[in-house]
PDB file of C-alpha atoms in Angstrom:
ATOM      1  CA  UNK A1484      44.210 130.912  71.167  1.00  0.00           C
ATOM      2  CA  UNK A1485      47.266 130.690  73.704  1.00  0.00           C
ATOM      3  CA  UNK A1486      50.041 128.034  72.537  1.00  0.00           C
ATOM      4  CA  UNK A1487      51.240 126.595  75.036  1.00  0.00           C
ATOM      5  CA  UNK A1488      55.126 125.503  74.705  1.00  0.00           C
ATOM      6  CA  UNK A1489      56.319 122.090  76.431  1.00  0.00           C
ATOM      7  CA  UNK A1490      59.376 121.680  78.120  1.00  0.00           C
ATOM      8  CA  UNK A1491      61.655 118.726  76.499  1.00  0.00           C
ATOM      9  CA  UNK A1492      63.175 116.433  79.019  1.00  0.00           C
ATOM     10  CA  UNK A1493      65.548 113.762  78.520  1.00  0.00           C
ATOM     11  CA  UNK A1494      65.940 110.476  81.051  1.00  0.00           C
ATOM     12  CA  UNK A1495      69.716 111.071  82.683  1.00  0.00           C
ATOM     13  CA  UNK A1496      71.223 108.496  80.357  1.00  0.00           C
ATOM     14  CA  UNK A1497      70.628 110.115  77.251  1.00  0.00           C
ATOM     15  CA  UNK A1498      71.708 113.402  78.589  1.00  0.00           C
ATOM     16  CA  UNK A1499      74.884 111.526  79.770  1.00  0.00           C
ATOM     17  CA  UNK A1500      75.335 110.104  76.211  1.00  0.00           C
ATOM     18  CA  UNK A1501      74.895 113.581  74.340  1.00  0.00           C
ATOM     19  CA  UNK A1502      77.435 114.930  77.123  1.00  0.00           C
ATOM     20  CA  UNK A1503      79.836 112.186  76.279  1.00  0.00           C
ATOM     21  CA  UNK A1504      80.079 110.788  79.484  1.00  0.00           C
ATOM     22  CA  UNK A1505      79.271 107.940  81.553  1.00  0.00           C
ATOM     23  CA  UNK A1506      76.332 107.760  83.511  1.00  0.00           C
ATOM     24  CA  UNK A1507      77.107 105.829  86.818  1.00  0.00           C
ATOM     25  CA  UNK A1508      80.102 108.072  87.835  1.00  0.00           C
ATOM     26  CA  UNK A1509      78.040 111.201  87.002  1.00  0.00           C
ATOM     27  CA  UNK A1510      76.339 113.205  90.591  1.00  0.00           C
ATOM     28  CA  UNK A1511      73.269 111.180  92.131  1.00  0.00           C
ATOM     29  CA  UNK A1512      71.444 114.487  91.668  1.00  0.00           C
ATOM     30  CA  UNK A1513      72.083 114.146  87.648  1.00  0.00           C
ATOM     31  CA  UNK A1514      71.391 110.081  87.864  1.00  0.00           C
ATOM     32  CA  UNK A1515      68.053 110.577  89.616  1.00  0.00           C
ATOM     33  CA  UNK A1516      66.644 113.825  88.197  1.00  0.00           C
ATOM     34  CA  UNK A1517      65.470 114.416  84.335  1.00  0.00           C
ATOM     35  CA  UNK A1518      67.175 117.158  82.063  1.00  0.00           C
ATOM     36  CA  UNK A1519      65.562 119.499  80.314  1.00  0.00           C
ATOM     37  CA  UNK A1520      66.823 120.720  76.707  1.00  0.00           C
ATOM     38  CA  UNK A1521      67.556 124.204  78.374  1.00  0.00           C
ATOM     39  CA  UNK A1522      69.546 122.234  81.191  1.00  0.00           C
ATOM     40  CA  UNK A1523      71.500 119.866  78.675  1.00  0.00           C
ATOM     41  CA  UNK A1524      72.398 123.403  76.431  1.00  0.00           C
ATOM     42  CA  UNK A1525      73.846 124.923  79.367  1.00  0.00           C
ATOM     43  CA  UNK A1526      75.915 121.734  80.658  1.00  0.00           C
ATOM     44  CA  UNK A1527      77.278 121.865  77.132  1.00  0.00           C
ATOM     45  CA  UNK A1528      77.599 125.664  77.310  1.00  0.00           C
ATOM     46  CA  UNK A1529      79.326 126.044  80.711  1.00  0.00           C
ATOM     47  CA  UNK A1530      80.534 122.290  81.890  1.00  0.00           C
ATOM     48  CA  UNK A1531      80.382 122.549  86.059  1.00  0.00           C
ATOM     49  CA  UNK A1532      83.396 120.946  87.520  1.00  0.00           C
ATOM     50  CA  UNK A1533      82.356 117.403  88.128  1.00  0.00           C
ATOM     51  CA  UNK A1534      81.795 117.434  84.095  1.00  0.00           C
ATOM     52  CA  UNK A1535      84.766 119.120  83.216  1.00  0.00           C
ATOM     53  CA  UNK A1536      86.519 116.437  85.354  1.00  0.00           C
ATOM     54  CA  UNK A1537      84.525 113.161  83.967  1.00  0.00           C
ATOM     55  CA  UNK A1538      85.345 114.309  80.454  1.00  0.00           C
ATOM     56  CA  UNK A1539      89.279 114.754  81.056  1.00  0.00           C
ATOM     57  CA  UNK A1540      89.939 111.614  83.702  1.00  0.00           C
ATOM     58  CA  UNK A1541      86.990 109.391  83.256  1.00  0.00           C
ATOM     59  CA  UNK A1542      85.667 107.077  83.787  1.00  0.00           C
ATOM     60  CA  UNK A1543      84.663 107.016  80.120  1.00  0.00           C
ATOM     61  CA  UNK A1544      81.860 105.377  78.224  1.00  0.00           C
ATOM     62  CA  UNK A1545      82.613 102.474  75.770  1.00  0.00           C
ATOM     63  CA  UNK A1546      81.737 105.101  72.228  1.00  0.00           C
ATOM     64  CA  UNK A1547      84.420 107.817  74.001  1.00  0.00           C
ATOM     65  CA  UNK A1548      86.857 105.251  74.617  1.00  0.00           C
ATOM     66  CA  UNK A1549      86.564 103.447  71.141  1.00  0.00           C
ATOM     67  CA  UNK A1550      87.318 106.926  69.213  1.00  0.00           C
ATOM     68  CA  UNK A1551      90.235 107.538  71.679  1.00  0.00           C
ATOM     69  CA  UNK A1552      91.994 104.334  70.739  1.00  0.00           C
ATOM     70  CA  UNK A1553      90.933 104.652  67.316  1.00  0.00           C
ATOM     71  CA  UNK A1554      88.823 101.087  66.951  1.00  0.00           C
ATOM     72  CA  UNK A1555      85.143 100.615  66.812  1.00  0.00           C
ATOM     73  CA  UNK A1556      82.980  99.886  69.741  1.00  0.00           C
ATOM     74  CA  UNK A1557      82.563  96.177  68.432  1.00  0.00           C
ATOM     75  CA  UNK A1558      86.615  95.877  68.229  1.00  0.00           C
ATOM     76  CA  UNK A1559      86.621  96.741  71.957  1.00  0.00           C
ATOM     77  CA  UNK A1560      84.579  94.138  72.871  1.00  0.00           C
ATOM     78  CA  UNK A1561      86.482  91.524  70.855  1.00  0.00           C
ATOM     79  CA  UNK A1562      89.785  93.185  72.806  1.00  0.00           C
ATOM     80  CA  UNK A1563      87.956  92.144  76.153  1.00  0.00           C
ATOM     81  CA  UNK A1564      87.349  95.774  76.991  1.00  0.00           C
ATOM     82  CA  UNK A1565      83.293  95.414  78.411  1.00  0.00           C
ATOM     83  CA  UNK A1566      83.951  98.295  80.591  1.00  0.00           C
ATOM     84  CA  UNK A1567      84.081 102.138  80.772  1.00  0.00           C
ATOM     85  CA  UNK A1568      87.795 103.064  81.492  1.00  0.00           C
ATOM     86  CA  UNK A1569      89.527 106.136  82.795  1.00  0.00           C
ATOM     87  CA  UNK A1570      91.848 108.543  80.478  1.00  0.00           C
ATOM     88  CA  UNK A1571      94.563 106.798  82.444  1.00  0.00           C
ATOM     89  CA  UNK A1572      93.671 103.247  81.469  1.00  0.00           C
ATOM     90  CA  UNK A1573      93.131 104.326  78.286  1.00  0.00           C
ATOM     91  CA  UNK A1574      96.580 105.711  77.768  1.00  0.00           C
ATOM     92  CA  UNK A1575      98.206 102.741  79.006  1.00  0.00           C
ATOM     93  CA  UNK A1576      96.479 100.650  76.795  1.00  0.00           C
ATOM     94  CA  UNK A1577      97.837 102.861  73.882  1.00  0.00           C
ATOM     95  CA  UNK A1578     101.251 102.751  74.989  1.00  0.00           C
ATOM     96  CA  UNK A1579     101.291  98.729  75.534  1.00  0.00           C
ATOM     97  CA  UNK A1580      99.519  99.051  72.222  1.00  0.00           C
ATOM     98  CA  UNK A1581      98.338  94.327  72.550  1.00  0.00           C
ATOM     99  CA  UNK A1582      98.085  93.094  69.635  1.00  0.00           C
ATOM    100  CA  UNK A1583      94.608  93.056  69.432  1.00  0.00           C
ATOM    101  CA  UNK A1584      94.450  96.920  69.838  1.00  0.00           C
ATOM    102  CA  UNK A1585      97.140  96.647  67.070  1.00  0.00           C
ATOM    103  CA  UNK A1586      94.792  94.822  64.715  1.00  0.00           C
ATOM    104  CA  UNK A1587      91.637  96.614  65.070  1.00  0.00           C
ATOM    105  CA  UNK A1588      93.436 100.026  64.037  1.00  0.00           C
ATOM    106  CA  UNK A1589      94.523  98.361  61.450  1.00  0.00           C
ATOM    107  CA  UNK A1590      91.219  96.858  60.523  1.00  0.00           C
ATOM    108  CA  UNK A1591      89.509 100.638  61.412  1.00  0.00           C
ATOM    109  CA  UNK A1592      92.086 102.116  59.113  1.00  0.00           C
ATOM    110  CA  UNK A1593      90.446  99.594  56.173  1.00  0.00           C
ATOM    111  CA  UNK A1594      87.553 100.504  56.702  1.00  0.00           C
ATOM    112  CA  UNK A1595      87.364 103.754  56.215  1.00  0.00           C
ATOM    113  CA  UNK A1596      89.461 103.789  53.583  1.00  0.00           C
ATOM    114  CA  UNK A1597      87.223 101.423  51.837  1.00  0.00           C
ATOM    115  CA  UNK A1598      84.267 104.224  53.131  1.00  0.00           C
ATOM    116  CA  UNK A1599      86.604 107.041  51.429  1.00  0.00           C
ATOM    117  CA  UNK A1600      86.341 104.705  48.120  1.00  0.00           C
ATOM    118  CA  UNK A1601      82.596 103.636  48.222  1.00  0.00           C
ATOM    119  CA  UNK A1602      82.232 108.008  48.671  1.00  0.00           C
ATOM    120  CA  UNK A1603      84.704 109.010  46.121  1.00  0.00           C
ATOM    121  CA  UNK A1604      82.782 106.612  43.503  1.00  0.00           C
ATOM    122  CA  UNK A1605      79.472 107.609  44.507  1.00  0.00           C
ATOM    123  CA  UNK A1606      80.469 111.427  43.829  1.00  0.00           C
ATOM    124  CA  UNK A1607      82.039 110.338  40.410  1.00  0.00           C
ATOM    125  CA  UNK A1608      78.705 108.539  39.542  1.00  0.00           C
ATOM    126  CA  UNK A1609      76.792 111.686  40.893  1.00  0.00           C
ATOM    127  CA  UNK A1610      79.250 113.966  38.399  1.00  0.00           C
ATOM    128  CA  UNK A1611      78.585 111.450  35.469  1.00  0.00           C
ATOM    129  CA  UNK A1612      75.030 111.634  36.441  1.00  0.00           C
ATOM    130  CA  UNK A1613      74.715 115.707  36.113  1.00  0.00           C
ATOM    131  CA  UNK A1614      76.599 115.635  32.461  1.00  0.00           C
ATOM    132  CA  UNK A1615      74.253 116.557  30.116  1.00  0.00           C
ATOM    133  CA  UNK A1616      74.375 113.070  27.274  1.00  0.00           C
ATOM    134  CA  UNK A1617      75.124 114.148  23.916  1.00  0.00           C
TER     135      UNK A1617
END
């Protein structure tokens, strides 16, 4: 009995979002085409050009440029941001720092601090839990 192995392909869009790029400034070739597993491992392995390129000016998508100004995806769209923006953009944005990008760092910076609390108590509970009762 032979087995045979299948070849895992990917539509170009979730390739694009496991690259951590966006997909409509990405080569037609890589829009139109599907990506193997094989493919995607050697993107990541040895970026070509036109990737090294998208992933240091841009444009990039919405999840990239969330962590890069430190706010959630959500907080972007409640800043107006809808769009994918270049590293440029991006650093202006940063250095007129609005006030809404103001607020949803600080809002971000709650959050996971209250994350950081909720884990710390879990772990105590976990700790209590493993304590033999006497």
């Amino acid at each position: 009995m032979t087995s045979h192995q299948t070849i895992q392909t990917m539509k170009p869009a979730t390739a694009a979002k496991k690259l951590g790029v966006y997909l409509e400034a990405t080569p037609a070739e890589f829009q139109e085409g599907v990506v193997s597993r094989t493919e995607l491992n050697a993107l990541q392995a040895d970026p070509p050009q036109w990737l090294l390129e998208l992933r240091r000016d841009g444009p990039h998508p919405r999840p990239v440029v969330a962590a890069k100004l430190g706010v959630s995806i959500s907080g972007l769209a409640r800043g107006g941001v809808t769009e994918a923006l270049t590293t440029e953009q991006i650093e202006a944005l940063k250095s007129d720092s609005p006030e809404w990008l103001r607020q949803e760092r600080a809002t971000q910076a709650e959050v996971r601090k209250e994350a950081l609390r909720i884990k710390e108590k879990n772990a105590e509970r976990g700790e209590q839990a493993r304590r033999p009762r006497s």
